[in-house]
Short mmCIF file of C-alpha atoms and ligand atoms in Angstrom, two decimals:
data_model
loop_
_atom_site.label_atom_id
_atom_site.label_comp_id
_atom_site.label_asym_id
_atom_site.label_seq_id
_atom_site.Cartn_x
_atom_site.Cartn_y
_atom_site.Cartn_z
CA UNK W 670 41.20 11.33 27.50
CA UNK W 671 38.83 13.82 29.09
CA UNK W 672 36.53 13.10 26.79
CA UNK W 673 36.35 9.36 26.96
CA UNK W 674 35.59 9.86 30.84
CA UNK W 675 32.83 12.68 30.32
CA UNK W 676 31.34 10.09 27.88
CA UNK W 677 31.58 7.65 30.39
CA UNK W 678 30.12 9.40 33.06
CA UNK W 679 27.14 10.83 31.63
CA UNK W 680 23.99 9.17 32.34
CA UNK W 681 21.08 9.04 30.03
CA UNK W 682 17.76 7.71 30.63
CA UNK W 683 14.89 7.65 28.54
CA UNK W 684 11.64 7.34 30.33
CA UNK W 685 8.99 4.56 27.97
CA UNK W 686 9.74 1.84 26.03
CA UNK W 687 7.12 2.68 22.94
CA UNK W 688 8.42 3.23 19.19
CA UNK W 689 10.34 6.68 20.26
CA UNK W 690 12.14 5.66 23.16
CA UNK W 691 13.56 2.44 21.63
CA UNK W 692 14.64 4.03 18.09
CA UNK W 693 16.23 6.69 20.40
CA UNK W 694 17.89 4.23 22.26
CA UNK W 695 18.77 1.87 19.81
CA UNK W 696 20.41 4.95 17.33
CA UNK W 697 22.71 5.63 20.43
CA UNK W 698 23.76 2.47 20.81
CA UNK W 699 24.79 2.19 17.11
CA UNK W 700 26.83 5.31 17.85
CA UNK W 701 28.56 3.57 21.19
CA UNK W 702 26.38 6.11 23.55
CA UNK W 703 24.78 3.85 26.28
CA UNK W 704 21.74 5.10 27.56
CA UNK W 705 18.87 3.54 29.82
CA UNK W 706 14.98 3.09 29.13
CA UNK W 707 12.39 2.96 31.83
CA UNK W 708 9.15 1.16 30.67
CA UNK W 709 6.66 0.87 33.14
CA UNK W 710 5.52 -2.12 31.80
CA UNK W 711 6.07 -5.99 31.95
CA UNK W 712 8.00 -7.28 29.32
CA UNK W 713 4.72 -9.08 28.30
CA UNK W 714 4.15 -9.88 24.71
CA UNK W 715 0.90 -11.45 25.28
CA UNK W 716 -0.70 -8.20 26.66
CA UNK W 717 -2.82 -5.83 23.91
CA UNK W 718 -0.03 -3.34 22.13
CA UNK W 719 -2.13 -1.50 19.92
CA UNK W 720 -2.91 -1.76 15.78
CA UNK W 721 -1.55 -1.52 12.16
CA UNK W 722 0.90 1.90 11.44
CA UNK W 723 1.86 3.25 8.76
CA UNK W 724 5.40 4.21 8.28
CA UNK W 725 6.26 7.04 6.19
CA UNK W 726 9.27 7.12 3.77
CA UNK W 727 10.29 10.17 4.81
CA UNK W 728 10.11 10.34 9.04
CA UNK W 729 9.68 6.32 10.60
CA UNK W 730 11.29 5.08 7.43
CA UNK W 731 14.26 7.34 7.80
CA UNK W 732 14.61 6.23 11.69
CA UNK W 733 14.47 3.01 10.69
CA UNK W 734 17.37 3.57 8.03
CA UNK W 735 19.37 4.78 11.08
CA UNK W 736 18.65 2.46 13.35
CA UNK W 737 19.79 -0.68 10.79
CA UNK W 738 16.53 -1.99 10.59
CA UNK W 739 15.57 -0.77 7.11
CA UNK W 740 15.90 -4.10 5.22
CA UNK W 741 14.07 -6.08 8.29
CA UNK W 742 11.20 -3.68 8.16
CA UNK W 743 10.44 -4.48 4.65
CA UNK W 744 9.72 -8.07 5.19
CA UNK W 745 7.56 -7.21 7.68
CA UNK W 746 5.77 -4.50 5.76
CA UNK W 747 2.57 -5.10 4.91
CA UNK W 748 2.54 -2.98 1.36
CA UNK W 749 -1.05 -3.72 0.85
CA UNK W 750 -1.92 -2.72 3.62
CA UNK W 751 -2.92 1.14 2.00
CA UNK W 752 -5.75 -0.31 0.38
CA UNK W 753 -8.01 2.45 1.68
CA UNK W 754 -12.09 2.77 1.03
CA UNK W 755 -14.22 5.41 2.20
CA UNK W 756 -18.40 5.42 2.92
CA UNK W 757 -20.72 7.72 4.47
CA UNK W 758 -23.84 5.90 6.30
CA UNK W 759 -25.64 5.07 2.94
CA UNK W 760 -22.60 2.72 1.95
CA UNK W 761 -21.97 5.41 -0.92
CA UNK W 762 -18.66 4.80 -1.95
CA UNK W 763 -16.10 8.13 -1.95
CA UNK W 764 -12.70 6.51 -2.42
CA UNK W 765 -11.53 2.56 -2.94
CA UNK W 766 -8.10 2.57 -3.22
CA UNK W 767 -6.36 -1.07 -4.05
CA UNK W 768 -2.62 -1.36 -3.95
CA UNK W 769 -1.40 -2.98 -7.30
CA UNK W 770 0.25 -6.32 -6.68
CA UNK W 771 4.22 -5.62 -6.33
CA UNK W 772 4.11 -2.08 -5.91
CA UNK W 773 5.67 -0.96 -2.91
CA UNK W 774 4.13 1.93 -2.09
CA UNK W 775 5.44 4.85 0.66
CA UNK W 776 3.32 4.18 3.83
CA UNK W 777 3.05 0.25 4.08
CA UNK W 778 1.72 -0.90 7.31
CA UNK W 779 3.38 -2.78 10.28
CA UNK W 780 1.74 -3.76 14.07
CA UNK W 781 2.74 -1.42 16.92
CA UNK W 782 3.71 -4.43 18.57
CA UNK W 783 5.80 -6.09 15.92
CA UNK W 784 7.18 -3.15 15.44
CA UNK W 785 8.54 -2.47 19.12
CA UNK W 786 9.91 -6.49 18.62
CA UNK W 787 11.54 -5.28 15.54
CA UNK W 788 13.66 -2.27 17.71
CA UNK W 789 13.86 -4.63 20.38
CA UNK W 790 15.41 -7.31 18.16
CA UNK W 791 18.59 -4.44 17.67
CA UNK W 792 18.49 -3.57 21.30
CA UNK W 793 21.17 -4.98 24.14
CA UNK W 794 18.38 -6.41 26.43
CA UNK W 795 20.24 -4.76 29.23
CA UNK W 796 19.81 -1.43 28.20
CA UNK W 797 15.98 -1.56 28.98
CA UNK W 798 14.58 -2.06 32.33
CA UNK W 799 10.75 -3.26 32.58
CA UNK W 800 8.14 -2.86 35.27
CA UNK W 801 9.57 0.95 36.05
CA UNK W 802 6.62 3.31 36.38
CA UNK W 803 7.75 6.80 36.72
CA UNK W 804 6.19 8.63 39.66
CA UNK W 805 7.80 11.96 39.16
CA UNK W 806 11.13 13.48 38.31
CA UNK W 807 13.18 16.47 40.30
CA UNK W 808 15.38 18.90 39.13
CA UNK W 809 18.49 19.11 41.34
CA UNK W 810 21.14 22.08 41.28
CA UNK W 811 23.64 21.40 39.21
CA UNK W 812 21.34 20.63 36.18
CA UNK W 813 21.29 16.78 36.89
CA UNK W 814 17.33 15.36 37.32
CA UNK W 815 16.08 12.64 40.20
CA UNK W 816 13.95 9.93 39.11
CA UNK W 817 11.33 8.59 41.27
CA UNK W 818 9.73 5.02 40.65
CA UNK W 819 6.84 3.43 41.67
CA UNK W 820 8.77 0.86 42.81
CA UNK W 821 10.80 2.64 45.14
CA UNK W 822 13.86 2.77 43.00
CA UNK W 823 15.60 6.15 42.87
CA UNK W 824 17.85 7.03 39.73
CA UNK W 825 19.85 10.35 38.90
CA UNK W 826 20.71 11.34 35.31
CA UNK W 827 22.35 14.02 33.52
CA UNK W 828 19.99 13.95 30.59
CA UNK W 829 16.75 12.67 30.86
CA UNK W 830 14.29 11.91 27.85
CA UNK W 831 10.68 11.94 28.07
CA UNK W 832 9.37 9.09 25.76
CA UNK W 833 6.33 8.65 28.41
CA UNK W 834 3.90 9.56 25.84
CA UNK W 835 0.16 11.15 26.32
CA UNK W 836 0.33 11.89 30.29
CA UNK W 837 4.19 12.49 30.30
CA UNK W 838 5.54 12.33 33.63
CA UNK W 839 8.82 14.30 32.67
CA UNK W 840 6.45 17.06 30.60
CA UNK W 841 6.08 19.22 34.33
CA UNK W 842 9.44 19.21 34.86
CA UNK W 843 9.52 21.76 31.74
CA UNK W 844 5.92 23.16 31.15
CA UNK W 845 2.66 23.55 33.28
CA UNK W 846 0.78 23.38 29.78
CA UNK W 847 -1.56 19.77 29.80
CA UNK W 848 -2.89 17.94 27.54
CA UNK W 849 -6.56 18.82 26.21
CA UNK W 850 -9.43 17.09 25.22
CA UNK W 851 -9.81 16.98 21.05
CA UNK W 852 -13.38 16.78 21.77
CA UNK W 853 -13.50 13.45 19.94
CA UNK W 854 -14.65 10.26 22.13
CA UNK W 855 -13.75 6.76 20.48
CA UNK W 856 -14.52 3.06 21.18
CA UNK W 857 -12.04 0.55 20.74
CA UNK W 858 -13.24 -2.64 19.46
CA UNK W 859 -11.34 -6.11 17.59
CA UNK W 860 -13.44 -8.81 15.13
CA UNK W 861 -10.25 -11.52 15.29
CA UNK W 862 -9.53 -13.77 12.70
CA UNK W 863 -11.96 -11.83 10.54
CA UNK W 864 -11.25 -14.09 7.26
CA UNK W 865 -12.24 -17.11 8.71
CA UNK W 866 -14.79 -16.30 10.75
CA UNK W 867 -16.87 -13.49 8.85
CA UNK W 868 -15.80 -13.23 5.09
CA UNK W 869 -18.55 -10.76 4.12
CA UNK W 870 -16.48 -7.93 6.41
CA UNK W 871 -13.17 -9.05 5.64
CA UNK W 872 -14.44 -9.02 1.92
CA UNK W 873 -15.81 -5.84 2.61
CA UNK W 874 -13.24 -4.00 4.56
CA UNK W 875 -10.54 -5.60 2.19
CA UNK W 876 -6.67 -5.58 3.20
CA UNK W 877 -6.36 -1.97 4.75
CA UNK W 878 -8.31 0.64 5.88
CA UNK W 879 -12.25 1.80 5.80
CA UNK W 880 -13.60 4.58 6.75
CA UNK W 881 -17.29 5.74 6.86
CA UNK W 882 -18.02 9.39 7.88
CA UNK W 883 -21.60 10.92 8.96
CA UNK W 884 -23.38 12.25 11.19
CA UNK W 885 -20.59 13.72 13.10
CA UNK W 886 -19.34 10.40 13.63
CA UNK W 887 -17.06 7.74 12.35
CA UNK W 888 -16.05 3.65 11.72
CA UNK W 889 -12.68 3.95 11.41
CA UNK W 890 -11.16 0.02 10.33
CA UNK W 891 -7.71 -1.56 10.10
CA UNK W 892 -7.29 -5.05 9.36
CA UNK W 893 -4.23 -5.52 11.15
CA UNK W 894 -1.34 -8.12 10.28
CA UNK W 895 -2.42 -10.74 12.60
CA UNK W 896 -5.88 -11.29 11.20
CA UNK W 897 -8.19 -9.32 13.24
CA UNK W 898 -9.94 -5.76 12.60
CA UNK W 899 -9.12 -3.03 14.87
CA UNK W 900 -12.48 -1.13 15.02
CA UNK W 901 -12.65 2.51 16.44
CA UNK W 902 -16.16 3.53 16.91
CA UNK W 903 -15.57 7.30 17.21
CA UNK W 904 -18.05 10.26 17.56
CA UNK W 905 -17.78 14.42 18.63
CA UNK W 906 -19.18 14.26 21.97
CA UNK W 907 -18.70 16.54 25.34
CA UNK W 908 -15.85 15.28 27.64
CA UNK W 909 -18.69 14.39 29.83
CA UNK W 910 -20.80 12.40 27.26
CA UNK W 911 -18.97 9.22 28.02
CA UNK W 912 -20.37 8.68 31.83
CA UNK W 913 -23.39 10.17 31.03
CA UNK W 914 -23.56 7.85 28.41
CA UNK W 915 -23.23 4.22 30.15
CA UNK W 916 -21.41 2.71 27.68
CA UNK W 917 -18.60 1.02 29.54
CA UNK W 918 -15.85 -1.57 29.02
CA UNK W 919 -16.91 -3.61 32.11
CA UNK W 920 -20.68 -4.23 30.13
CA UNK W 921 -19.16 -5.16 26.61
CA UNK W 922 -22.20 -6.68 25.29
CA UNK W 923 -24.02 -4.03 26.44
CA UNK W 924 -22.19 -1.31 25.08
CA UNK W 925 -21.95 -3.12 21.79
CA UNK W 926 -26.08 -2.96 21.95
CA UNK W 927 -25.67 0.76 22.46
CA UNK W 928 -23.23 1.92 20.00
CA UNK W 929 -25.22 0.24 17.37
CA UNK W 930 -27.65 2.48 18.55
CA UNK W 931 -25.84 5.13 17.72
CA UNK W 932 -25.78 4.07 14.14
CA UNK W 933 -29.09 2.25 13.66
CA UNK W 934 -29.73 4.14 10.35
CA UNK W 935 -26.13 3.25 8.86
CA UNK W 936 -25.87 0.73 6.20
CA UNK W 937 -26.13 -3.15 7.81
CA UNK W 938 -22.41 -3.91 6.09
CA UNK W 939 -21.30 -1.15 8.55
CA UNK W 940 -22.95 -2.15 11.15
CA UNK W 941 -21.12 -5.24 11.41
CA UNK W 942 -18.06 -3.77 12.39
CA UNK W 943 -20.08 -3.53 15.93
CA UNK W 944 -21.81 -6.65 14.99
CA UNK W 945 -19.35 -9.31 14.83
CA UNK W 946 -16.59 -7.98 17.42
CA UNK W 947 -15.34 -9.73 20.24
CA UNK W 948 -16.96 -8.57 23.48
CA UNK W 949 -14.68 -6.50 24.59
CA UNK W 950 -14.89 -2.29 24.32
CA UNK W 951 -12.29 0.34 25.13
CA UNK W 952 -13.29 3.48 25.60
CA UNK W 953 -10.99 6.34 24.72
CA UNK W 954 -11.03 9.79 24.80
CA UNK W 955 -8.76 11.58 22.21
CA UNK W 956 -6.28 14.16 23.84
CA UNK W 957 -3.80 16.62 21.68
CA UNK W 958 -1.16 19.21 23.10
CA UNK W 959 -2.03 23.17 21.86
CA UNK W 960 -0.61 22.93 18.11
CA UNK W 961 2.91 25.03 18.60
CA UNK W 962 3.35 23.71 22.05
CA UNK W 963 6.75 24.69 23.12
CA UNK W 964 8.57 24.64 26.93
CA UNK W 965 11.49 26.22 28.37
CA UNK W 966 14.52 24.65 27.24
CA UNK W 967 16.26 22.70 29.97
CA UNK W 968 19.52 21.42 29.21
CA UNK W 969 19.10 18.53 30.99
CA UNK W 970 15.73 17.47 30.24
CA UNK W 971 13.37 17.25 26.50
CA UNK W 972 11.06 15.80 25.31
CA UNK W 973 9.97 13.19 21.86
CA UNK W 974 7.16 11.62 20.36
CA UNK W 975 3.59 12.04 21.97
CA UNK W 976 5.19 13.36 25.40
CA UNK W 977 6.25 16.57 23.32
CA UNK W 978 3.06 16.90 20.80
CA UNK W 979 0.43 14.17 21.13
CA UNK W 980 -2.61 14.99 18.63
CA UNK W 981 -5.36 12.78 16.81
CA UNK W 982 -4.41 10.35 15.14
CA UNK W 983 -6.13 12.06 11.69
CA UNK W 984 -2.93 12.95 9.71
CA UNK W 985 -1.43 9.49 10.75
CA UNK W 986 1.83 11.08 12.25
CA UNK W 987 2.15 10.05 15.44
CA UNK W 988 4.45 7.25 15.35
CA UNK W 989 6.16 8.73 12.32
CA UNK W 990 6.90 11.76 14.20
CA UNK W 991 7.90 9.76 17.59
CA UNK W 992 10.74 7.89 14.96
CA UNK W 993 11.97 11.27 13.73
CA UNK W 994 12.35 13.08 17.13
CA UNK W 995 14.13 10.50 17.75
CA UNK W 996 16.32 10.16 15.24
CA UNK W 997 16.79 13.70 15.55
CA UNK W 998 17.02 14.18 18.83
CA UNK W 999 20.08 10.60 19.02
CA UNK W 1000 21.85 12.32 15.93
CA UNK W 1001 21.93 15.76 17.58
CA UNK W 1002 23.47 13.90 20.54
CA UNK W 1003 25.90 12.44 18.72
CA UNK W 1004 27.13 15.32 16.58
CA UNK W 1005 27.53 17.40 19.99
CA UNK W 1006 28.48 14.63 22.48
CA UNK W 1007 29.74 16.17 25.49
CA UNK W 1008 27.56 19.38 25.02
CA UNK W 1009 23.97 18.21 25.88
CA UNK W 1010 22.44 21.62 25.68
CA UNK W 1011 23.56 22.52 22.02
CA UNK W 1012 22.00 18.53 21.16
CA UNK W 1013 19.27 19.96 22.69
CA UNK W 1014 18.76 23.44 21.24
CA UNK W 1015 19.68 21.94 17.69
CA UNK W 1016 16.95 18.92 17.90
CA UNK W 1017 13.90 20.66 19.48
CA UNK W 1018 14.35 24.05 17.14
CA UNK W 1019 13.77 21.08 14.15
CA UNK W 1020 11.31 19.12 15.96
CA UNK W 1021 9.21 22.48 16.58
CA UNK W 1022 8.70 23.32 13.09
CA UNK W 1023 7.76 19.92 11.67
CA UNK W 1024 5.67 18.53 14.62
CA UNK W 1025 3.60 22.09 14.80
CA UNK W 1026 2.65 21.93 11.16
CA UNK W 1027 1.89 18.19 11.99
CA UNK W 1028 -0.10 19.04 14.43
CA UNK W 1029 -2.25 22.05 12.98
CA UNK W 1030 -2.94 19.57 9.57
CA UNK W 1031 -4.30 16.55 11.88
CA UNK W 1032 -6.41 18.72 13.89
CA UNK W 1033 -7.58 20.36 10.78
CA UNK W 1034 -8.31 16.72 9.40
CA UNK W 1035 -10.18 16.05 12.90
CA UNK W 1036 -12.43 18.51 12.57
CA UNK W 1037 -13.49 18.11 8.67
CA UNK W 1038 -13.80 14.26 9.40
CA UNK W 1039 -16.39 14.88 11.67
CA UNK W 1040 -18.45 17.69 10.33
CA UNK W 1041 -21.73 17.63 7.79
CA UNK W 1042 -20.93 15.78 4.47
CA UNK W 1043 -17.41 14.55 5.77
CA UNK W 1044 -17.26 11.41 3.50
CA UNK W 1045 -17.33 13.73 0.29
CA UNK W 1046 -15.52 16.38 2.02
CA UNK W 1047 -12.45 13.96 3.13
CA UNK W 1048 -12.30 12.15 0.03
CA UNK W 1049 -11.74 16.01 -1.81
CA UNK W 1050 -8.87 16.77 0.68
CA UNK W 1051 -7.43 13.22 -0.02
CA UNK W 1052 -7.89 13.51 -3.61
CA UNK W 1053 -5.94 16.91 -3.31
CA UNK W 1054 -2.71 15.46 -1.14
CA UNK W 1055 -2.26 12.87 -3.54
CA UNK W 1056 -2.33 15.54 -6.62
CA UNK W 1057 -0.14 17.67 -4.71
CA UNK W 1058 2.54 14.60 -4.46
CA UNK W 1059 1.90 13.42 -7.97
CA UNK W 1060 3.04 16.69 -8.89
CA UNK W 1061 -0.29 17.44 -10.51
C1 FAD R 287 -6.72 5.40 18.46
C2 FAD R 287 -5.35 5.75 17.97
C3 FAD R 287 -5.00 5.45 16.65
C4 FAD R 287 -3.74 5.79 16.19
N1 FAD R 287 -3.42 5.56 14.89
C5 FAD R 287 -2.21 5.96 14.42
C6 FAD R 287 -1.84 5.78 13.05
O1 FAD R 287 -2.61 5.24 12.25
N2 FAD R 287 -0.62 6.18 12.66
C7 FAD R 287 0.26 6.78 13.54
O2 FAD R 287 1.38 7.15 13.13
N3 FAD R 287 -0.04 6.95 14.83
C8 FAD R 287 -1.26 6.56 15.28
N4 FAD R 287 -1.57 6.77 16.59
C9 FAD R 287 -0.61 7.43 17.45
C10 FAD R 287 0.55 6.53 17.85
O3 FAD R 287 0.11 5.35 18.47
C11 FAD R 287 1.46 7.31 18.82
O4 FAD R 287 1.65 8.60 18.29
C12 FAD R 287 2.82 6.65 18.97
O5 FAD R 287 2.69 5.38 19.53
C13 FAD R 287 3.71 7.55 19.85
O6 FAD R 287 4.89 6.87 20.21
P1 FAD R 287 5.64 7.26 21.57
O7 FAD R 287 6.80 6.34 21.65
O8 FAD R 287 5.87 8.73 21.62
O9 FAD R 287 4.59 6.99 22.72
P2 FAD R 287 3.77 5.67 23.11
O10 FAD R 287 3.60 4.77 21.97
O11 FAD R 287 2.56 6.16 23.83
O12 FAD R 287 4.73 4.95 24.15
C14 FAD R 287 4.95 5.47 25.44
C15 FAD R 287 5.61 4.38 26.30
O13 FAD R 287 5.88 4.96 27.57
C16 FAD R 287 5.44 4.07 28.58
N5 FAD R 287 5.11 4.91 29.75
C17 FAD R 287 4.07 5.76 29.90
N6 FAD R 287 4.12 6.37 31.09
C18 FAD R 287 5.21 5.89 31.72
C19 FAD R 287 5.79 6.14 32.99
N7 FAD R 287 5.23 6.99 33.87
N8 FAD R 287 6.94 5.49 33.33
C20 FAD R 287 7.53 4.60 32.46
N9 FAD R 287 6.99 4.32 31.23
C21 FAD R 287 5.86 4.97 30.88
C22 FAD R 287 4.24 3.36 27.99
O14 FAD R 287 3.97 2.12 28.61
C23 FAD R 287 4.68 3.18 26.53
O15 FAD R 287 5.43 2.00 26.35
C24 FAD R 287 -2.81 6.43 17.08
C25 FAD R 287 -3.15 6.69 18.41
C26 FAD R 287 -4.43 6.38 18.85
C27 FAD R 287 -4.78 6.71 20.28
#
């Protein structure tokens, strides 16, 4: 009896509505704990919701396992998707991986965004609340935590979840450490419906990845599952380069004109990547958390995904790690309902040791991607993982 009330009086809410705060969510739910997510935005499908992941067997896989969403997620998959070819500026080919037809490999590829539809698919549509922009959030005496909205709504929780990724809004409530430039600057850009309208780059790019390396610089290429390639233009630059540079998303054609600049020597197949893209650029700079980041534990408050240790994208973790904090994190919760702070101590004592070796192997990876000879150089290190889990 006492328990059944203490469950029913104990508030969660779980601040963001990207692929860590919904598996969170939805895992509670499967396990009868009701909890509420605040995504600040519209519940807008049209609206740009990032490119292709991949999801690894053993972290976003896993989550997904959990959650009940295993079977779904393999008709989505797009196992081909790790087709994977690598280039420095000459067009010199390093790597040029092609998935065998039927093999269903460990990291096939899904859509951010049709991936968030797949959690939401699972999800009581009542449990998340859109349009909620978290302005900040207090600690009260007691241990329970005020949220303030943008929108002038007030909320108070006994356990609150910070899901908020990059620029957390919960993060102060338990560290004063920010976020820090990478020192990597990178340009967003899309060529849609790349089959149909320019089959020498979908030919060349083929059904997964490309990446060419030189120069300090990179074209990093996704062909994502609805047709287009995601394009990131990225380079090592000063955290002041990109205003003193000019290049800027309100002058897409002009920005276009200047990144090929950048790369007027590279081969003219790589070049099109720039070339043929729709005019529109996003600027980006690349942040990361100190590798090890850890706060004081609150037994009222933590932290998953991004919001707890955002870093480059170069090991291809984030999203797998956001799915595994939270299954972690919803599991822990479950196995200790009614004692938040053991959940607490159990799931960020795990997270800490696999997201900091997570995070010291992508910025490793970072800085070898973008340093003399990194074509050659990245295709040894890849060469060397995949030994490593052959067995070899
Ligand atoms: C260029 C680039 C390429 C990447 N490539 C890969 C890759 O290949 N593989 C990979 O695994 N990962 C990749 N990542 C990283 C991956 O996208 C993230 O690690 C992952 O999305 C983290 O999930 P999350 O749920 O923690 O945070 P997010 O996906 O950032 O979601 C956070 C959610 O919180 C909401 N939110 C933010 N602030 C507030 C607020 N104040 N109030 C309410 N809601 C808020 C946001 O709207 C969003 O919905 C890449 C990232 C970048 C930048």
């Amino acid at each position: 009896m006492t328990l059944t009330i203490a469950k029913e009086q104990r508030r969660i809410a779980i601040i963001g509505g990207g692929p860590g705060g919904l598996t969170l969510a939805l895992i509670l739910q499967k396990h009868g704990i009701p909890s509420v997510i605040y995504e600040r935005e519209q519940e807008d499908k049209s609206h740009e919701r990032g490119g292709s992941l991949d999801i690894h067997e053993e972290s976003g896989q896993q989550a997904l396992k959990e959650a009940g969403l295993y079977e779904a997620f393999q008709r989505l998959a797009r196992y081909e998707g790790e087709d994977f070819r690598l280039f420095d500026k000459t067009g010199r080919c390093y790597m040029d991986e092609v998935v065998e037809e039927d093999v269903q490999g460990e990291r096939p590829e899904i859509d951010r965004g049709e991936l968030c539809d797949l959690l939401l698919s699972k999800l009581d549509p009542s449990t998340i609340r859109y349009g909620y922009k978290l302005d900040k959030a207090v600690s009260l005496a007691g241990g329970m935590t005020e949220l303030h909205f943008e929108n002038g709504f007030v909320d108070k929780v006994h356990l609150v979840i910070g899901a908020d990724g990059t620029f957390s809004r919960v993060r102060p409530l338990l560290s004063d450490t920010d976020v820090d430039y990478t020192g990597l600057t990178m340009f967003e850009l899309n060529v849609t419906d790349a089959a149909n309208r320019y089959p020498d780059l979908a030919a060349f790019n083929r059904r997964g990845k490309m990446f060419a390396l030189d120069d300090n610089m990179g074209i990093l290429a996704q062909l994502n599952g609805s047709g287009r390639i995601k394009v990131y233009v990225s380079l090592k630059a000063e955290r002041e380069w990109l205003e003193a540079s000019g290049i800027t998303a309100d002058q897409p054609q002009e920005a276009k004109a200047q990144l090929l600049g950048l790369i007027q020597d590279w081969e003219g197949e790589l070049q099109n990547y720039i070339r043929y893209a729709d005019d529109a650029v996003l600027p980006r700079r690349i942040y990361m958390l100190p590798a090890g980041f850890k706060w004081k534990r609150n037994s009222g408050v933590t932290l998953i995904g991004d919001a707890a240790h955002v870093m480059s994208p170069f090991a291809g973790e984030g999203v797998n790690l956001a799915m595994q904090d939270a299954m972690e994190l919803a599991l822990a919760i479950v196995r200790h309902e009614g004692n938040t702070a053991k959940a607490i101590e159990e799931y960020e004592e795990k997270m800490y040791a696999y997201s900091s070796e997570k995070a010291r192997e992508s910025y490793d990876n970072l800085v070898l991607c973008f340093s003399d000879n990194a074509a050659p150089k990245f295709a040894e290190l890849m060469n060397f993982y995949h030994g490593q889990h052959d067995g070899a």
